[in-house]
PDB file of C-alpha atoms and ligand atoms in Angstrom:
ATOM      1  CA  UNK A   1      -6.132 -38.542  21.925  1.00 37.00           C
ATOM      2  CA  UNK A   2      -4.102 -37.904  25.110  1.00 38.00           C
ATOM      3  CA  UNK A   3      -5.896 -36.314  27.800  1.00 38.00           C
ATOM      4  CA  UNK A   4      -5.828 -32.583  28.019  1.00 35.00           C
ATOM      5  CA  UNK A   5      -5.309 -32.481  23.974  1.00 36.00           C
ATOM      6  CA  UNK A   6      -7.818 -30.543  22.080  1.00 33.00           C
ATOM      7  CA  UNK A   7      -7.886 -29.969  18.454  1.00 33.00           C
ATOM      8  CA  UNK A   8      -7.807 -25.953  17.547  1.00 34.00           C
ATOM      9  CA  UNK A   9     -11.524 -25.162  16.417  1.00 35.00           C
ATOM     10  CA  UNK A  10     -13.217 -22.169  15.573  1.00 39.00           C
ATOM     11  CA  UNK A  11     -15.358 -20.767  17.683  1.00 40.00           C
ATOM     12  CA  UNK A  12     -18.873 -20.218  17.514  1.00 38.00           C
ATOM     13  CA  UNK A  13     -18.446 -16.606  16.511  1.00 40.00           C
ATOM     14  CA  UNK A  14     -16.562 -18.122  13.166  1.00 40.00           C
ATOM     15  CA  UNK A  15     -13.100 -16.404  14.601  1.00 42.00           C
ATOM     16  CA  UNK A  16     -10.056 -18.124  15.140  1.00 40.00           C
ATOM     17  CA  UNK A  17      -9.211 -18.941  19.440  1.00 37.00           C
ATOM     18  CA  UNK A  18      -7.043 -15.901  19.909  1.00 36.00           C
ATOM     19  CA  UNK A  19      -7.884 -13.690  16.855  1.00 39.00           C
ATOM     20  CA  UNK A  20      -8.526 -10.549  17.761  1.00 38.00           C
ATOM     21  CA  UNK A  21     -12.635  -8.918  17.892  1.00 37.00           C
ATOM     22  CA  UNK A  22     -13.278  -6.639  15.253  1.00 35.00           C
ATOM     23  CA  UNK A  23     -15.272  -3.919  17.395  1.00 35.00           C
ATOM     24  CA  UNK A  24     -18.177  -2.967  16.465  1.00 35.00           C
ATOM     25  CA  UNK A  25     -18.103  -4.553  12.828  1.00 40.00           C
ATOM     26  CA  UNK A  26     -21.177  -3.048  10.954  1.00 37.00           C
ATOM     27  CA  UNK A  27     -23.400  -4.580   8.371  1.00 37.00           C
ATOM     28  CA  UNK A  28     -23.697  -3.386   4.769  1.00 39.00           C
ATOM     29  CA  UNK A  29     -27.193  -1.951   4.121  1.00 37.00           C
ATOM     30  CA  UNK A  30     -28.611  -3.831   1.322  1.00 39.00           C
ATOM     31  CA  UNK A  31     -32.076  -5.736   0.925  1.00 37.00           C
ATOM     32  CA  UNK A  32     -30.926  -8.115  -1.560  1.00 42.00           C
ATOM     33  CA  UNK A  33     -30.231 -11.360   0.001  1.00 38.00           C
ATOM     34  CA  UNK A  34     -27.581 -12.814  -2.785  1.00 40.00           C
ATOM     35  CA  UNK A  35     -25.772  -9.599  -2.630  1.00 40.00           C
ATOM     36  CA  UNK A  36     -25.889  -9.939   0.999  1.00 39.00           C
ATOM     37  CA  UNK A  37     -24.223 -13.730   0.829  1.00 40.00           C
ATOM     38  CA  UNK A  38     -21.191 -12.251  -0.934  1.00 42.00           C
ATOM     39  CA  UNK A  39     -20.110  -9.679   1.138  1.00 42.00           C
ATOM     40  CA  UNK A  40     -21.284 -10.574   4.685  1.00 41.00           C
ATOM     41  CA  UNK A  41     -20.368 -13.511   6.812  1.00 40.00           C
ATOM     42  CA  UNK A  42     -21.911 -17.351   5.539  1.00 39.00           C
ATOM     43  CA  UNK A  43     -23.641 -19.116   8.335  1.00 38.00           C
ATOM     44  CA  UNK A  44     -20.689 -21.499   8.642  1.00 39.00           C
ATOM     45  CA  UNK A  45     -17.333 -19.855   8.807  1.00 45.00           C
ATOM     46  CA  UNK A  46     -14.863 -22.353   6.770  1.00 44.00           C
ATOM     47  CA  UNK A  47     -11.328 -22.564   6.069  1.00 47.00           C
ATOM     48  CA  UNK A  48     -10.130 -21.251   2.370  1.00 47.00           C
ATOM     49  CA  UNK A  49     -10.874 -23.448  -0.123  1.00 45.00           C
ATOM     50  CA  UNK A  50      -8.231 -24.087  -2.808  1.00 42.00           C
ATOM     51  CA  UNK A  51     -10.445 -23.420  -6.058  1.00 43.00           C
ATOM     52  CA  UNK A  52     -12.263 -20.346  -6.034  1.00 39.00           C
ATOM     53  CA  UNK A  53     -15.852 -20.779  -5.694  1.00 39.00           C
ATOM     54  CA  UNK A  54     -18.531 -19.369  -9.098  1.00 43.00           C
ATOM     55  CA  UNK A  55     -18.731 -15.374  -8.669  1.00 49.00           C
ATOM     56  CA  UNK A  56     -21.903 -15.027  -7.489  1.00 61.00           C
ATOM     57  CA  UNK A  57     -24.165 -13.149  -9.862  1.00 67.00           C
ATOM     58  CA  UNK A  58     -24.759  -9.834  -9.121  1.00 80.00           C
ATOM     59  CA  UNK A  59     -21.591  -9.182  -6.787  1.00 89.00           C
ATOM     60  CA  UNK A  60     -19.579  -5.803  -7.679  1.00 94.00           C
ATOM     61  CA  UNK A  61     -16.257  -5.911  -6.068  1.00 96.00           C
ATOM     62  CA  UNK A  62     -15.955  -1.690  -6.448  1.00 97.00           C
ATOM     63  CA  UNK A  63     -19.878  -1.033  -6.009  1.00 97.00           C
ATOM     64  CA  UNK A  64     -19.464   1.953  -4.305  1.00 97.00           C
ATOM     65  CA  UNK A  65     -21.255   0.847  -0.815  1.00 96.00           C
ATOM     66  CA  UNK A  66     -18.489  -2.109  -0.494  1.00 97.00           C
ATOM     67  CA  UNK A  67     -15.486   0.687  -1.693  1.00 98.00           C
ATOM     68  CA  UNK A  68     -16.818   2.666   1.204  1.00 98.00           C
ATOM     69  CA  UNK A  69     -17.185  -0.233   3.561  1.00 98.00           C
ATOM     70  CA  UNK A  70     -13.381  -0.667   3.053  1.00 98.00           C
ATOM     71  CA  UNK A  71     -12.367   2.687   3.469  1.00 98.00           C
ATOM     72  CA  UNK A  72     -14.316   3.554   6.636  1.00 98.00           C
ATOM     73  CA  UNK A  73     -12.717   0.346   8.085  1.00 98.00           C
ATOM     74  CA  UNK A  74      -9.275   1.127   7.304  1.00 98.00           C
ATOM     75  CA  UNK A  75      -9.898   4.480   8.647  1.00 97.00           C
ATOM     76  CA  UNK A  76     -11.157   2.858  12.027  1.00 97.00           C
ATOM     77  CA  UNK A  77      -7.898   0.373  11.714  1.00 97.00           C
ATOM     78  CA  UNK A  78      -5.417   2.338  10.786  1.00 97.00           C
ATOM     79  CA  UNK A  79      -6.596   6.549  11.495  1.00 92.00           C
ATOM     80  CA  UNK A  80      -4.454   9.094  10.420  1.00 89.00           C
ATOM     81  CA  UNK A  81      -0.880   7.331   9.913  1.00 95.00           C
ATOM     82  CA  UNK A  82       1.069   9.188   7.137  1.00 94.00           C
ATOM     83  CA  UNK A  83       4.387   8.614   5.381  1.00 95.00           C
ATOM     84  CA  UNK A  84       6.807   6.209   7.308  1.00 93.00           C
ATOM     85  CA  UNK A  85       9.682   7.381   5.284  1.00 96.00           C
ATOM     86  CA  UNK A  86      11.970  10.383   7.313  1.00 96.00           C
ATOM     87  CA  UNK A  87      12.040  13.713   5.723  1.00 97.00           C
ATOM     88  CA  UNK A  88      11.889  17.289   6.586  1.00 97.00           C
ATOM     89  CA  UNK A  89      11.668  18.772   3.063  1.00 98.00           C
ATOM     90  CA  UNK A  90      10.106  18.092  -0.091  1.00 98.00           C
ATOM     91  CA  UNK A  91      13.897  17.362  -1.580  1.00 98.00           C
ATOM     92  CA  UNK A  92      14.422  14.656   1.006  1.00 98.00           C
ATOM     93  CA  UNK A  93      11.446  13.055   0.466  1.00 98.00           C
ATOM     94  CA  UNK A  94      12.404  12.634  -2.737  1.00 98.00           C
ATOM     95  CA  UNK A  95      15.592  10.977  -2.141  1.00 98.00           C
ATOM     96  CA  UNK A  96      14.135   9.085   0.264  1.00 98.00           C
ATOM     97  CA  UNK A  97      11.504   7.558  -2.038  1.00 97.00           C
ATOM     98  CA  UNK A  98      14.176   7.317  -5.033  1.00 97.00           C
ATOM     99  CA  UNK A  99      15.892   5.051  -2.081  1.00 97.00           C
ATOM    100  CA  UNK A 100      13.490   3.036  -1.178  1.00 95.00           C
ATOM    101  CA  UNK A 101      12.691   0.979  -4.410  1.00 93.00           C
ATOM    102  CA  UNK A 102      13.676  -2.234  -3.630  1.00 91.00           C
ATOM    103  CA  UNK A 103      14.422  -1.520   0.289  1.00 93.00           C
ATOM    104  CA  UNK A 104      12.642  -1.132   3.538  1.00 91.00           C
ATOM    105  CA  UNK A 105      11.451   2.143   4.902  1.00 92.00           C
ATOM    106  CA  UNK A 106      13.351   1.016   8.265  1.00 94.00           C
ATOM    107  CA  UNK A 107      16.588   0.738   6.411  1.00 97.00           C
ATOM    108  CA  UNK A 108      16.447   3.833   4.471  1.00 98.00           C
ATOM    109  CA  UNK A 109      15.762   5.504   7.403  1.00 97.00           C
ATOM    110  CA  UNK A 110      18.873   4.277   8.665  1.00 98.00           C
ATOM    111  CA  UNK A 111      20.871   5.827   5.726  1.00 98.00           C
ATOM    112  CA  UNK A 112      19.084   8.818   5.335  1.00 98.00           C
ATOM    113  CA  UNK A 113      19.989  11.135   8.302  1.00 98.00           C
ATOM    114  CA  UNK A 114      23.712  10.548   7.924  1.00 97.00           C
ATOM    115  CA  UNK A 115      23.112  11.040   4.220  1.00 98.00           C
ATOM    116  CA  UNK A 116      21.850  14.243   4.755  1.00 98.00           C
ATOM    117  CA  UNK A 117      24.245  15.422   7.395  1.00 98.00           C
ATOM    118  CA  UNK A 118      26.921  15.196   4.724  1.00 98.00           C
ATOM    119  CA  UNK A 119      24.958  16.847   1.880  1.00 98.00           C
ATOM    120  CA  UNK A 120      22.529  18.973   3.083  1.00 97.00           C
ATOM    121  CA  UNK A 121      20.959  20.945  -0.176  1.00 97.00           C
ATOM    122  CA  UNK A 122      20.743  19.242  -3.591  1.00 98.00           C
ATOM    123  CA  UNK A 123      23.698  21.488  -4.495  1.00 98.00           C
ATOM    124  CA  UNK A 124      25.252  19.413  -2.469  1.00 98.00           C
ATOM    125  CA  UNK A 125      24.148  16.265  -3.957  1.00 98.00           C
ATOM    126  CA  UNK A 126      24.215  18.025  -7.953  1.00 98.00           C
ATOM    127  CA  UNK A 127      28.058  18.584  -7.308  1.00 98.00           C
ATOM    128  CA  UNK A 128      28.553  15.050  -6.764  1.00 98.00           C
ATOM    129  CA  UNK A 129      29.701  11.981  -9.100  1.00 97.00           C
ATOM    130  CA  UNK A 130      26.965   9.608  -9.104  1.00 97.00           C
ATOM    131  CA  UNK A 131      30.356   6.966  -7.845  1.00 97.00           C
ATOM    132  CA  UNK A 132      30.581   9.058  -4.822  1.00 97.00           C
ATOM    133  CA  UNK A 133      27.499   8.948  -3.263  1.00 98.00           C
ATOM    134  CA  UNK A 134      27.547   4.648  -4.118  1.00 97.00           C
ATOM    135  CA  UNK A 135      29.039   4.471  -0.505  1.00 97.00           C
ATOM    136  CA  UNK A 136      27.138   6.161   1.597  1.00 97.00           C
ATOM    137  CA  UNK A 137      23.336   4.594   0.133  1.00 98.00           C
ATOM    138  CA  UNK A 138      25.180   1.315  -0.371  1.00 97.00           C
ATOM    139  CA  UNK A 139      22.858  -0.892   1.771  1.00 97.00           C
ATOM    140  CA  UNK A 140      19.686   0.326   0.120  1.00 97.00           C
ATOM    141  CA  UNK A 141      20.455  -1.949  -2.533  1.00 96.00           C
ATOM    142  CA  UNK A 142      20.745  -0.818  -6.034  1.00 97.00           C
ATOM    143  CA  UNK A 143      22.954   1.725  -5.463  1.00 97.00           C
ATOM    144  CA  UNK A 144      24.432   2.420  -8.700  1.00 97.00           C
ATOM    145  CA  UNK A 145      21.287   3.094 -10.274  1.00 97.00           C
ATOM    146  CA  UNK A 146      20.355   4.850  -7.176  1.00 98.00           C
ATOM    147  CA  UNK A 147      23.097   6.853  -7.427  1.00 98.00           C
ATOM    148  CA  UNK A 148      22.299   7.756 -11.146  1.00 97.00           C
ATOM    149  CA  UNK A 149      19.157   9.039 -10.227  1.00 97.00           C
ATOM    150  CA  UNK A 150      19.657  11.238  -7.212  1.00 98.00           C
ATOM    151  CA  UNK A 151      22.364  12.988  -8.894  1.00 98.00           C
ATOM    152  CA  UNK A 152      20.555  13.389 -11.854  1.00 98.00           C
ATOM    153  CA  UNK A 153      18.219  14.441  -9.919  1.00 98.00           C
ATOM    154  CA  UNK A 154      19.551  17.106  -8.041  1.00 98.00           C
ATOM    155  CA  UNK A 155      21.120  18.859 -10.954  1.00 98.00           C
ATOM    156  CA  UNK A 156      17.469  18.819 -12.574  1.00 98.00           C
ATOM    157  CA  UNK A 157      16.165  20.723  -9.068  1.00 98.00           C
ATOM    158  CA  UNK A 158      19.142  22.893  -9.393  1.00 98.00           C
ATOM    159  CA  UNK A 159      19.385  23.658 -12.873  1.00 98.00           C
ATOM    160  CA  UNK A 160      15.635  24.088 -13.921  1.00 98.00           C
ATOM    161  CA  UNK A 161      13.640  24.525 -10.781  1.00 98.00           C
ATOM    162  CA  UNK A 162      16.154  26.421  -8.983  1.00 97.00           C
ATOM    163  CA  UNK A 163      16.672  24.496  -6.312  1.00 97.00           C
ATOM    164  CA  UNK A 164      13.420  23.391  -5.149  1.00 97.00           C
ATOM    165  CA  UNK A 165      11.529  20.394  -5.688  1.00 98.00           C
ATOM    166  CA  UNK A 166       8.312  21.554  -7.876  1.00 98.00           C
ATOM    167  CA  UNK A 167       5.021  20.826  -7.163  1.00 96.00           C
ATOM    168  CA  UNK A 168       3.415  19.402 -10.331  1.00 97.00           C
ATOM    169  CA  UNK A 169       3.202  16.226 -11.805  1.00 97.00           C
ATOM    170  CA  UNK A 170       4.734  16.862 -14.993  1.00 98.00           C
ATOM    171  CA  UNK A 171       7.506  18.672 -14.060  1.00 98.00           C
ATOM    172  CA  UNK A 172       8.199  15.806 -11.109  1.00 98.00           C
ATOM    173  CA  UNK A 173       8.051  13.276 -14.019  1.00 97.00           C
ATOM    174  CA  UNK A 174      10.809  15.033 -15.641  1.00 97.00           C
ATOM    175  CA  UNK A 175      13.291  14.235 -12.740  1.00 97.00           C
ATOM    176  CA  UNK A 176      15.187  11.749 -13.105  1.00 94.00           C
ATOM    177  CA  UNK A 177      14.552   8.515 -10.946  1.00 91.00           C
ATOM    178  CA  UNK A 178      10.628  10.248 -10.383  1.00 95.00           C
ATOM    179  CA  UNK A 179       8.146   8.245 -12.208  1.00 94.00           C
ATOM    180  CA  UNK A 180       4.761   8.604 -10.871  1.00 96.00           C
ATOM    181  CA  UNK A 181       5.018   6.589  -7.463  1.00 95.00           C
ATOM    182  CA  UNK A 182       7.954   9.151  -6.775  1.00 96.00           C
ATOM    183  CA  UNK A 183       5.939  12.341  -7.771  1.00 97.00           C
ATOM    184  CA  UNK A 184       2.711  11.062  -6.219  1.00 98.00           C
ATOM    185  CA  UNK A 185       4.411  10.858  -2.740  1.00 97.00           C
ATOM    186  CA  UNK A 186       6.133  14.226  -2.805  1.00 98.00           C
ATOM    187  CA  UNK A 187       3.414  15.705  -4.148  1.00 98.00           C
ATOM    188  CA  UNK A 188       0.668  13.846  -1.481  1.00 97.00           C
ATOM    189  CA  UNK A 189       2.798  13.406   1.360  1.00 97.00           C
ATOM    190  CA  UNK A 190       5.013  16.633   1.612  1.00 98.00           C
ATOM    191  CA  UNK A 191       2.622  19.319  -0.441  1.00 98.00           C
ATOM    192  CA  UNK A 192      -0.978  17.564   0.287  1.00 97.00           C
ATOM    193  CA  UNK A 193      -1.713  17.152  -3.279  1.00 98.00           C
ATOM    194  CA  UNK A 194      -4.034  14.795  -4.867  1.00 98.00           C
ATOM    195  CA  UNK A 195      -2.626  13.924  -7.928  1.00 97.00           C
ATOM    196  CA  UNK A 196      -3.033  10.292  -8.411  1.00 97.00           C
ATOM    197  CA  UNK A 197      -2.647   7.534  -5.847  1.00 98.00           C
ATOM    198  CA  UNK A 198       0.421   5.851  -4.755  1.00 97.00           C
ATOM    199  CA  UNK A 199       0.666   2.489  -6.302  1.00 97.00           C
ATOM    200  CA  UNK A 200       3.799   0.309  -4.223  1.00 95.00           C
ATOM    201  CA  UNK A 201       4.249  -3.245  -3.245  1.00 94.00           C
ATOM    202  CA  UNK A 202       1.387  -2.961  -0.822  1.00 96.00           C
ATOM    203  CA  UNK A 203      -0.873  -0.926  -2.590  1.00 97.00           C
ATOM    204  CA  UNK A 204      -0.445  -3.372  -5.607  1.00 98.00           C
ATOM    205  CA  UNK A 205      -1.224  -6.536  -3.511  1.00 98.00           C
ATOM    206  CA  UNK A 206      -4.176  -5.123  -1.689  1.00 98.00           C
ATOM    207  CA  UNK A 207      -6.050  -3.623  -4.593  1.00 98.00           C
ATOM    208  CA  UNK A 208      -5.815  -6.889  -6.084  1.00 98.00           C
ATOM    209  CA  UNK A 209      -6.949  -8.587  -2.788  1.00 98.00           C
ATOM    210  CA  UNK A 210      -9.582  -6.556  -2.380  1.00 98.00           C
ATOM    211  CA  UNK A 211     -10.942  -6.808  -6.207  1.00 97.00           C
ATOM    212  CA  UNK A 212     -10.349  -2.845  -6.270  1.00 98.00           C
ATOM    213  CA  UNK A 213      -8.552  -3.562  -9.734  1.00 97.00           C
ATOM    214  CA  UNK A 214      -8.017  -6.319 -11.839  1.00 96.00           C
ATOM    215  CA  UNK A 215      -4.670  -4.657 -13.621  1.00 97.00           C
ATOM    216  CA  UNK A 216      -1.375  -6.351 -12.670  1.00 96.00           C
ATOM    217  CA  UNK A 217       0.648  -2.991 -13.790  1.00 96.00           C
ATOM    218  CA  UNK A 218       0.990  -0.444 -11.482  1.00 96.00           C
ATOM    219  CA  UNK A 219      -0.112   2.359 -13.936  1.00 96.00           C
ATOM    220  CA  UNK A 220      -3.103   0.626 -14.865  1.00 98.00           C
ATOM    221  CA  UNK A 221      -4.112  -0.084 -11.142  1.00 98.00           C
ATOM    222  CA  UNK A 222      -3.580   3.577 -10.761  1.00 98.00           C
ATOM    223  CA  UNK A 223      -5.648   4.631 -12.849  1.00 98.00           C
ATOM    224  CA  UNK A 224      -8.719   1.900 -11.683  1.00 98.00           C
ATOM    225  CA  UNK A 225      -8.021   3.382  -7.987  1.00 98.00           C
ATOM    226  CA  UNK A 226      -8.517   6.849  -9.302  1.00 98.00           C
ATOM    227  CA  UNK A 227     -11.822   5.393 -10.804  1.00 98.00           C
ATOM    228  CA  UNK A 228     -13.645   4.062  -7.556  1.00 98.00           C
ATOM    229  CA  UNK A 229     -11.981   5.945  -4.638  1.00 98.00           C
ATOM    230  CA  UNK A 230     -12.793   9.436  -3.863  1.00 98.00           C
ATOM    231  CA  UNK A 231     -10.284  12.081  -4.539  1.00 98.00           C
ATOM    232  CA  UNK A 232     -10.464  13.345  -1.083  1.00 97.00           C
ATOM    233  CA  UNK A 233      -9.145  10.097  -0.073  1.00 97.00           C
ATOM    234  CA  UNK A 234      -5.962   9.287  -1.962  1.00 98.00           C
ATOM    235  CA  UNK A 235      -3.400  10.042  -0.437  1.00 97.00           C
ATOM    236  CA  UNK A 236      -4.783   9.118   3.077  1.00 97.00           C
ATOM    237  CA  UNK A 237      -5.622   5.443   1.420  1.00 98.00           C
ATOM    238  CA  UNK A 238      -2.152   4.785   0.155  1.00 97.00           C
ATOM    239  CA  UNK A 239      -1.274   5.666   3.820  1.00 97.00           C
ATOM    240  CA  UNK A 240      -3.524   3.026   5.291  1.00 98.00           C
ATOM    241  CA  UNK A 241      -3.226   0.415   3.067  1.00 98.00           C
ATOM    242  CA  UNK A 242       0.330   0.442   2.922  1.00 96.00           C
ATOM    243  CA  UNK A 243       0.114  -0.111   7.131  1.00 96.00           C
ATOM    244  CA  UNK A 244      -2.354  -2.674   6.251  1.00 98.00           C
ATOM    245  CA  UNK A 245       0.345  -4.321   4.379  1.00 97.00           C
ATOM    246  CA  UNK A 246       2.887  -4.301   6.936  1.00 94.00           C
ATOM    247  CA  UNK A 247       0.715  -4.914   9.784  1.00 96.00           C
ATOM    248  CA  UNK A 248      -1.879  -7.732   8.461  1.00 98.00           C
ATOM    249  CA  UNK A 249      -2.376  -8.011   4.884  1.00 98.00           C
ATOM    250  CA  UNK A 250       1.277  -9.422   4.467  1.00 97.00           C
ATOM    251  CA  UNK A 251       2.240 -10.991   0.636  1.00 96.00           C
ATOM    252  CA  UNK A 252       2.796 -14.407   2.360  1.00 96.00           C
ATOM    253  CA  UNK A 253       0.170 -15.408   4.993  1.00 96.00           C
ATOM    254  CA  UNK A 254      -1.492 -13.231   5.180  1.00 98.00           C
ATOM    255  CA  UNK A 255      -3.581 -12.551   8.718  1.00 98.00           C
ATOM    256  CA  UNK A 256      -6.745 -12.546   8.109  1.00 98.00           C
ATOM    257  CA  UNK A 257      -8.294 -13.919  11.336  1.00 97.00           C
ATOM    258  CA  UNK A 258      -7.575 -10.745  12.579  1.00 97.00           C
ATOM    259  CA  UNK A 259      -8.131  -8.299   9.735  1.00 98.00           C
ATOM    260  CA  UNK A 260     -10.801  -5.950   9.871  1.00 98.00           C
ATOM    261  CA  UNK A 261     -12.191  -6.213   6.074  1.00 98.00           C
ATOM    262  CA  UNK A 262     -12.188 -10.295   6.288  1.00 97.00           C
ATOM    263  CA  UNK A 263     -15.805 -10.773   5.774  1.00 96.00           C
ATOM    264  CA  UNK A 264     -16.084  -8.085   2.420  1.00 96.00           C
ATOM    265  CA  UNK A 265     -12.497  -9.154   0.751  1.00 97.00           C
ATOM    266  CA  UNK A 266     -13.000 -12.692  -0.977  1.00 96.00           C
ATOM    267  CA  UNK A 267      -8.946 -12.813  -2.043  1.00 96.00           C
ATOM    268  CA  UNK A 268      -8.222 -16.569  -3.307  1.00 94.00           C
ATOM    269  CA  UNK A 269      -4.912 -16.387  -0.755  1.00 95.00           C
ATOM    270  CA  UNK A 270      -6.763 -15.876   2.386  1.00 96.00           C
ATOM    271  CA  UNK A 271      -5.908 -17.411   5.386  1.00 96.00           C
ATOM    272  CA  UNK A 272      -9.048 -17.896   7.077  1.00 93.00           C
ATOM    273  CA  UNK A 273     -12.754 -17.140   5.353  1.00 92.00           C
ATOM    274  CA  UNK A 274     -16.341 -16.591   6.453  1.00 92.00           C
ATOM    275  CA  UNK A 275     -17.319 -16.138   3.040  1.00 91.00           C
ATOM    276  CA  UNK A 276     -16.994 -17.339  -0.414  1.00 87.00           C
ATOM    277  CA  UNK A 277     -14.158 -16.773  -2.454  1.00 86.00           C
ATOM    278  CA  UNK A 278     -14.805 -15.098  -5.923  1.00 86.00           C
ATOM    279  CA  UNK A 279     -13.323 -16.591  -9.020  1.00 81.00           C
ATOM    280  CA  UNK A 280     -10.282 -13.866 -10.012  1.00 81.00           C
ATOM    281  CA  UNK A 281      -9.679 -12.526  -6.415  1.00 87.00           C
ATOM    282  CA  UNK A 282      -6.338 -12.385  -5.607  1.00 83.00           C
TER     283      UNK A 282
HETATM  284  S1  SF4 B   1      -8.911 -10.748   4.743  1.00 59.36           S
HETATM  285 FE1  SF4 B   1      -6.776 -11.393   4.456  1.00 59.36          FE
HETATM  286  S2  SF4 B   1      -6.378 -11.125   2.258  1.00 59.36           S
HETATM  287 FE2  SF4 B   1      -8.229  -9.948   2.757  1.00 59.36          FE
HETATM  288  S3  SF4 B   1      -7.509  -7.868   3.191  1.00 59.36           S
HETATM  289 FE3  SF4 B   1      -7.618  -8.960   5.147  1.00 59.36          FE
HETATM  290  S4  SF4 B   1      -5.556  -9.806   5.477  1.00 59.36           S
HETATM  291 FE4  SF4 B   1      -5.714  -9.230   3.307  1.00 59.36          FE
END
């Protein structure tokens, strides 16, 4: 080897050269040492390996010490962020959400405050052909549809809730383009209502990750977050975890050397482990 060239190691400490410290990292409380194995740090940090190791007997992914392990770390990650889409009204949340299926926040909130220059009320937006509004939310992707739905969606504010967006879940489900990622953002993020928990790209991947949920259908996983985290925590967990996705916990590669939850999540994908993988991670 030429002089000077050193192959990359891990450190002592298990972390990658350059990964960032997780501060102050605490240790789960429990007396059991084979419990202890599967959610804390191994004595030999390794990388992934590619099949997943036997679940270790005993280990409950959404025992409710680990679910509030995850949260308290998110919280010290990731604080009080909130929604990243634009919006000054419940209305234009709405829209905003109907827009971003299929799109990044950063380029529907490129679209959105020209959008709303030109129509400012859902009157506005109910007087409309669904083919006129195809220009102006064009590079959102899926505009047609889009279209469909905002119109549609306006006439429904105007027509039965008389021009304002309402604030329950099953007359948000009646909207058109609102199934229940729609409603559960308007109703969390604009009127601070815990109705269910958000369930997008990031949310999906995560919960999966992180063994919240074993569902592949957004419903489903829904309805298993409702199960394990507390109501009071909802809508701020969407919040986090959907930074978490952007930030760290990316689909592809995701960064795990410097991700605060590395030694409790046991995903198959990782990048980098101190502990086992369980079998069904993801
Ligand atoms: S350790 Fe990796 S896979 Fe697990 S939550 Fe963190 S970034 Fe995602």
């Amino acid at each position: 080897m030429p002089k000077g060239m050193i192959t990359r190691q891990p450190t002592k400490s298990g972390r990658h050269e350059g990964a960032k410290k997780f501060a102050g990292r605490p240790v789960l409380p429990t007396a059991n040492p084979k419990k202890a194995a599967s959610v804390l740090p191994g004595s030999a940090p390794k990388q992934a390996p590619k099949k997943a190791a036997k679940t270790t007997k005993g280990y409950n992914p959404i025992a409710p010490e680990r679910v509030a392990e995850i949260l308290k770390r998110l919280n010290e990650r990731y604080g009080n962020v909130t929604c990243a889409l634009h919006h000054s009204n419940a209305w234009e949340l709405l829209v905003a959400t109907i827009l971003s299926a299929q799109c990044t926040d950063v380029r529907v909130n490129m679209v959105t405050p020209g959008l709303f220059k030109k129509y400012p009320t859902p009157k506005h937006f109910a007087a409309l052909n669904p083919e006129e509004l195809e220009d102006d939310i064009r590079s959102t992707g899926f505009f047609r549809n889009k279209s469909k739905s905002i119109v549609g969606a306006a006439k429904a504010v105007v027509e039965r809730f008389g021009g304002e967006v309402p604030k329950t879940m099953d007359e948000l489900l009646t909207i058109p383009g609102a199934a229940r990622k729609t409603a559960n953002v308007v109703l969390g993020s604009w009127f601070g209502i815990a109705e269910g928990v958000v369930v997008d790209t990031h949310v999906h991947r995560i919960s999966r990750r992180l063994e919240l949920t074993k569902n592949d259908d957004p419903p489903k996983i829904e309805q298993d977050l409702m199960q394990v985290i507390p109501r009071d925590r909802w809508i701020l967990f969407s919040h986090q975890v959907i930074h978490h996705g952007r930030a760290l916990c990316v689909a592809r590669n995701p960064k795990c050397a410097e991700c605060p939850l590395e030694n409790i999540c046991h995903a198959e994908d990782k990048t980098w482990s101190t502990v086992e993988q369980h079998k069904g991670a993801k």
